[in-house]
C-alpha positions as a Markdown table, in Angstrom:
| # | Residue | x | y | z |
|---|---|---|---|---|
| 1 | Unk | -9.6 | 200.1 | 46.8 |
| 2 | Unk | -12.2 | 197.1 | 45.7 |
| 3 | Unk | -10.8 | 193.8 | 46.2 |
| 4 | Unk | -8.4 | 192.6 | 43.6 |
| 5 | Unk | -9.1 | 188.4 | 43.6 |
| 6 | Unk | -5.4 | 186.9 | 44.0 |
| 7 | Unk | -5.5 | 184.2 | 41.3 |
| 8 | Unk | -2.8 | 181.5 | 40.7 |
| 9 | Unk | -2.9 | 179.2 | 36.5 |
| 10 | Unk | -1.7 | 175.7 | 37.3 |
| 11 | Unk | -1.2 | 174.2 | 33.7 |
| 12 | Unk | 1.7 | 172.5 | 31.9 |
| 13 | Unk | 0.5 | 174.0 | 28.6 |
| 14 | Unk | 3.2 | 177.9 | 28.1 |
| 15 | Unk | 0.1 | 178.4 | 25.7 |
| 16 | Unk | -2.4 | 178.0 | 28.1 |
| 17 | Unk | -0.7 | 180.0 | 31.0 |
| 18 | Unk | -0.1 | 182.8 | 28.8 |
| 19 | Unk | -3.8 | 182.8 | 27.4 |
| 20 | Unk | -4.8 | 182.2 | 31.4 |
| 21 | Unk | -2.4 | 185.1 | 31.7 |
| 22 | Unk | -4.4 | 187.6 | 29.8 |
| 23 | Unk | -7.4 | 187.4 | 30.7 |
| 24 | Unk | -6.8 | 188.0 | 34.1 |
| 25 | Unk | -5.1 | 190.7 | 33.4 |
| 26 | Unk | -7.2 | 192.5 | 31.5 |
| 27 | Unk | -10.3 | 191.2 | 33.8 |
| 28 | Unk | -10.4 | 194.7 | 36.8 |
| 29 | Unk | -10.5 | 192.6 | 39.7 |
| 30 | Unk | -8.3 | 189.7 | 39.0 |
| 31 | Unk | -4.4 | 189.1 | 40.2 |
| 32 | Unk | -2.3 | 187.4 | 38.5 |
| 33 | Unk | 0.1 | 186.5 | 41.9 |
| 34 | Unk | 1.7 | 183.2 | 40.4 |
| 35 | Unk | 2.1 | 181.2 | 36.4 |
| 36 | Unk | 3.2 | 177.3 | 38.2 |
| 37 | Unk | 3.5 | 175.0 | 35.6 |
| 38 | Unk | 3.3 | 171.8 | 37.6 |
| 39 | Unk | 1.4 | 171.2 | 40.3 |
| 40 | Unk | 4.7 | 171.0 | 43.0 |
| 41 | Unk | 5.6 | 174.2 | 42.0 |
| 42 | Unk | 1.9 | 175.5 | 43.0 |
| 43 | Unk | 1.7 | 173.1 | 46.7 |
| 44 | Unk | 5.3 | 174.9 | 47.8 |
| 45 | Unk | 4.3 | 178.6 | 46.2 |
| 46 | Unk | 0.6 | 178.5 | 48.7 |
| 47 | Unk | 2.4 | 177.2 | 51.9 |
| 48 | Unk | 3.2 | 181.2 | 52.2 |
| 49 | Unk | 0.7 | 182.6 | 49.9 |
| 50 | Unk | -2.8 | 183.6 | 50.2 |
| 51 | Unk | -4.7 | 182.7 | 47.3 |
| 52 | Unk | -8.2 | 183.2 | 46.5 |
| 53 | Unk | -8.7 | 181.5 | 42.8 |
| 54 | Unk | -7.4 | 178.2 | 40.9 |
| 55 | Unk | -7.4 | 178.1 | 37.5 |
| 56 | Unk | -6.0 | 174.1 | 37.3 |
| 57 | Unk | -6.1 | 171.8 | 34.6 |
| 58 | Unk | -6.7 | 168.2 | 35.7 |
| 59 | Unk | -5.0 | 166.6 | 33.1 |
| 60 | Unk | -0.8 | 166.7 | 34.7 |
| 61 | Unk | 2.1 | 164.6 | 34.8 |
| 62 | Unk | 2.9 | 163.4 | 37.5 |
| 63 | Unk | 0.0 | 165.7 | 40.5 |
| 64 | Unk | -3.5 | 166.4 | 38.4 |
| 65 | Unk | -5.3 | 168.3 | 39.0 |
| 66 | Unk | -7.9 | 166.7 | 40.8 |
| 67 | Unk | -5.0 | 165.4 | 43.4 |
| 68 | Unk | -4.5 | 169.6 | 44.0 |
| 69 | Unk | -7.9 | 170.4 | 44.3 |
| 70 | Unk | -8.8 | 168.0 | 47.5 |
| 71 | Unk | -5.6 | 170.0 | 49.3 |
| 72 | Unk | -6.2 | 172.9 | 48.2 |
| 73 | Unk | -7.7 | 175.4 | 51.0 |
| 74 | Unk | -10.8 | 175.2 | 51.4 |
| 75 | Unk | -11.2 | 179.0 | 51.7 |
| 76 | Unk | -9.5 | 179.2 | 47.5 |
| 77 | Unk | -12.0 | 179.1 | 44.6 |
| 78 | Unk | -11.5 | 176.7 | 42.1 |
| 79 | Unk | -11.9 | 176.8 | 38.4 |
| 80 | Unk | -10.6 | 174.0 | 36.1 |
| 81 | Unk | -9.3 | 174.3 | 33.3 |
| 82 | Unk | -9.1 | 171.2 | 30.9 |
| 83 | Unk | -8.9 | 169.8 | 26.9 |
| 84 | Unk | -10.8 | 166.7 | 28.0 |
| 85 | Unk | -15.5 | 166.9 | 28.3 |
| 86 | Unk | -15.8 | 163.9 | 30.4 |
| 87 | Unk | -13.7 | 165.3 | 33.5 |
| 88 | Unk | -16.5 | 167.8 | 34.3 |
| 89 | Unk | -18.2 | 165.2 | 36.6 |
| 90 | Unk | -15.0 | 164.8 | 38.6 |
| 91 | Unk | -14.6 | 168.8 | 39.1 |
| 92 | Unk | -18.5 | 169.6 | 40.1 |
| 93 | Unk | -17.6 | 166.5 | 42.9 |
| 94 | Unk | -15.1 | 168.6 | 44.2 |
| 95 | Unk | -17.3 | 171.4 | 44.1 |
| 96 | Unk | -15.2 | 173.0 | 41.7 |
| 97 | Unk | -17.0 | 177.0 | 41.1 |
| 98 | Unk | -17.0 | 176.5 | 37.4 |
| 99 | Unk | -14.8 | 174.2 | 34.2 |
| 100 | Unk | -13.6 | 175.5 | 31.5 |
| 101 | Unk | -13.1 | 172.9 | 27.7 |
| 102 | Unk | -9.8 | 174.6 | 25.8 |
| 103 | Unk | -9.8 | 176.6 | 24.3 |
| 104 | Unk | -11.4 | 179.2 | 27.1 |
| 105 | Unk | -12.7 | 182.2 | 25.5 |
| 106 | Unk | -12.8 | 185.2 | 27.2 |
| 107 | Unk | -16.2 | 185.8 | 27.7 |
| 108 | Unk | -17.0 | 182.0 | 28.4 |
| 109 | Unk | -13.3 | 183.2 | 31.5 |
| 110 | Unk | -15.9 | 185.9 | 32.8 |
| 111 | Unk | -18.9 | 184.0 | 33.5 |
| 112 | Unk | -17.1 | 181.1 | 35.3 |
| 113 | Unk | -15.6 | 184.1 | 37.3 |
| 114 | Unk | -19.0 | 186.2 | 37.9 |
| 115 | Unk | -19.6 | 182.6 | 39.5 |
| 116 | Unk | -16.5 | 183.1 | 41.8 |
| 117 | Unk | -17.4 | 186.9 | 43.5 |
| 118 | Unk | -20.8 | 185.7 | 45.3 |
| 119 | Unk | -19.3 | 183.2 | 47.4 |
| 120 | Unk | -15.4 | 185.8 | 47.5 |
| 121 | Unk | -17.0 | 188.4 | 48.9 |
| 122 | Unk | -19.0 | 186.4 | 51.5 |
| 123 | Unk | -15.6 | 184.7 | 52.9 |
| 124 | Unk | -14.8 | 189.2 | 53.5 |
| 125 | Unk | -17.2 | 189.0 | 57.2 |
| 126 | Unk | -15.1 | 187.3 | 58.9 |
| 127 | Unk | -13.1 | 188.8 | 62.1 |
| 128 | Unk | -10.1 | 186.6 | 61.8 |
| 129 | Unk | -7.7 | 185.2 | 59.3 |
| 130 | Unk | -4.6 | 182.3 | 60.5 |
| 131 | Unk | -0.9 | 183.1 | 59.5 |
| 132 | Unk | 2.4 | 180.8 | 59.8 |
| 133 | Unk | 3.6 | 181.4 | 63.4 |
| 134 | Unk | 6.0 | 178.7 | 64.7 |
| 135 | Unk | 5.3 | 175.8 | 61.9 |
| 136 | Unk | 1.6 | 176.4 | 62.5 |
| 137 | Unk | -1.2 | 178.7 | 61.2 |
| 138 | Unk | -2.1 | 180.9 | 64.2 |
| 139 | Unk | -5.8 | 182.8 | 64.6 |
| 140 | Unk | -5.9 | 186.2 | 65.4 |
| 141 | Unk | -9.0 | 188.4 | 65.9 |
| 142 | Unk | -9.2 | 191.1 | 64.3 |
| 143 | Unk | -10.5 | 193.3 | 66.9 |
| 144 | Unk | -6.8 | 192.3 | 69.1 |
| 145 | Unk | -4.7 | 193.4 | 66.8 |
| 146 | Unk | -3.3 | 197.0 | 67.8 |
| 147 | Unk | -0.6 | 197.5 | 64.9 |
| 148 | Unk | 1.2 | 195.6 | 62.1 |
| 149 | Unk | 5.1 | 195.9 | 61.3 |
| 150 | Unk | 7.5 | 195.5 | 58.2 |
| 151 | Unk | 10.5 | 194.4 | 59.5 |
| 152 | Unk | 12.9 | 193.5 | 56.2 |
| 153 | Unk | 12.1 | 189.7 | 55.3 |
| 154 | Unk | 9.1 | 189.0 | 57.9 |
| 155 | Unk | 6.1 | 190.5 | 60.2 |
| 156 | Unk | 5.6 | 191.5 | 63.4 |
| 157 | Unk | 1.8 | 191.3 | 64.2 |
| 158 | Unk | 1.9 | 193.1 | 67.8 |
| 159 | Unk | -2.0 | 192.1 | 69.6 |
| 160 | Unk | -3.2 | 193.6 | 73.2 |
| 161 | Unk | -2.1 | 190.5 | 74.4 |
| 162 | Unk | 1.5 | 188.9 | 72.5 |
| 163 | Unk | 3.4 | 189.9 | 69.4 |
| 164 | Unk | 3.3 | 186.8 | 66.2 |
| 165 | Unk | 6.2 | 187.2 | 63.5 |
| 166 | Unk | 5.1 | 185.9 | 59.9 |
| 167 | Unk | 7.0 | 185.7 | 56.8 |
| 168 | Unk | 4.0 | 187.1 | 55.4 |
| 169 | Unk | 4.1 | 190.0 | 53.2 |
| 170 | Unk | 2.3 | 193.6 | 55.0 |
| 171 | Unk | 1.1 | 194.0 | 51.6 |
| 172 | Unk | -0.7 | 190.8 | 51.7 |
| 173 | Unk | -2.1 | 191.2 | 55.7 |
| 174 | Unk | -3.2 | 194.1 | 54.5 |
| 175 | Unk | -5.2 | 192.7 | 51.3 |
| 176 | Unk | -6.8 | 190.4 | 54.8 |
| 177 | Unk | -7.7 | 193.8 | 56.3 |
| 178 | Unk | -9.0 | 195.0 | 53.4 |
| 179 | Unk | -12.8 | 196.8 | 54.2 |
| 180 | Unk | -11.8 | 196.5 | 58.1 |
| 181 | Unk | -10.7 | 198.6 | 60.7 |
| 182 | Unk | -7.3 | 199.1 | 59.7 |
| 183 | Unk | -5.4 | 201.6 | 57.9 |
| 184 | Unk | -1.6 | 201.5 | 56.3 |
| 185 | Unk | 0.0 | 203.8 | 57.4 |
| 186 | Unk | 4.2 | 203.8 | 56.3 |
| 187 | Unk | 5.6 | 201.4 | 53.8 |
| 188 | Unk | 6.4 | 199.6 | 57.2 |
| 189 | Unk | 3.1 | 199.8 | 59.4 |
| 190 | Unk | -0.7 | 198.4 | 59.4 |
| 191 | Unk | -3.0 | 200.2 | 62.1 |
| 192 | Unk | -5.8 | 199.6 | 63.7 |
| 193 | Unk | -8.2 | 202.9 | 63.6 |
| 194 | Unk | -10.0 | 201.6 | 66.8 |
| 195 | Unk | -6.8 | 201.6 | 69.4 |
| 196 | Unk | -4.8 | 204.9 | 68.0 |
| 197 | Unk | -4.7 | 207.0 | 70.9 |
| 198 | Unk | -3.2 | 210.7 | 68.9 |
| 199 | Unk | -2.1 | 211.4 | 66.3 |
| 200 | Unk | -0.6 | 214.5 | 64.7 |
| 201 | Unk | 0.3 | 215.0 | 61.1 |
| 202 | Unk | 4.1 | 212.9 | 61.1 |
| 203 | Unk | 3.0 | 209.9 | 64.0 |
| 204 | Unk | 0.2 | 207.0 | 65.2 |
| 205 | Unk | 0.0 | 207.0 | 68.6 |
| 206 | Unk | -0.8 | 203.0 | 70.1 |
| 207 | Unk | -0.4 | 201.7 | 73.2 |
| 208 | Unk | 2.7 | 204.2 | 73.5 |
| 209 | Unk | 4.5 | 203.8 | 71.0 |
| 210 | Unk | 3.9 | 206.8 | 67.7 |
| 211 | Unk | 4.4 | 205.8 | 64.7 |
| 212 | Unk | 5.4 | 207.8 | 61.7 |
| 213 | Unk | 3.3 | 208.4 | 59.0 |
| 214 | Unk | 5.5 | 208.6 | 55.6 |
| 215 | Unk | 5.2 | 211.0 | 53.2 |
| 216 | Unk | 3.9 | 208.7 | 50.6 |
| 217 | Unk | 0.4 | 207.6 | 52.2 |
| 218 | Unk | 0.0 | 211.6 | 55.1 |
| 219 | Unk | -2.6 | 212.3 | 52.3 |
| 220 | Unk | -4.8 | 208.8 | 52.9 |
| 221 | Unk | -4.3 | 208.6 | 56.5 |
| 222 | Unk | -5.1 | 212.2 | 57.6 |
| 223 | Unk | -8.2 | 212.1 | 55.2 |
| 224 | Unk | -9.6 | 208.9 | 56.5 |
| 225 | Unk | -9.1 | 209.7 | 60.4 |
| 226 | Unk | -10.9 | 213.1 | 59.6 |
| 227 | Unk | -14.5 | 210.7 | 58.5 |
| 228 | Unk | -13.9 | 208.8 | 61.4 |
């Protein structure tokens, strides 16, 4: 499955948020994960969620889109939206992917999204990821991961040296690992294909631990392993 870019809209105008949401919904490679009415709301959300693309309104009360852009994770892409043409220079000084002038047509929206794609694709070459654990962002090399287990409201990542607990969802981690040597075998488990020592139709064994293959994932898992 092709990776969908996770999008967040930040705009104090309800109509503007609705228009952008409708554009994102009908664009195949985009997924709207949050629509925020101000920068403060976006700041809270970005603490615990990975975002690929922000659609930022520049002229907002209290915290402007330009101010928010300066503290957004540098791995994320920014597309500014505004009703004021004069902001364009400031927007591109912050290395925005594009600058959309309201009212925004769908054709112009798609042109902006196309500018994001090549940069996004290059990021998939990373061999590591960062997750929040113990009040800090911890680097985890993909090669060290044995398997990942979802436990209620948190996720436990088992590596060759230790286990790490984070409040990220297993689905979010699955997206981070997309294109790597990992496979989802159960709603609660993701495993490293390279670390599998044996498997049956019901279980996968890693590091002397048997992990269940759920009925809903069985066909895709067995097909994937047969191709290895």
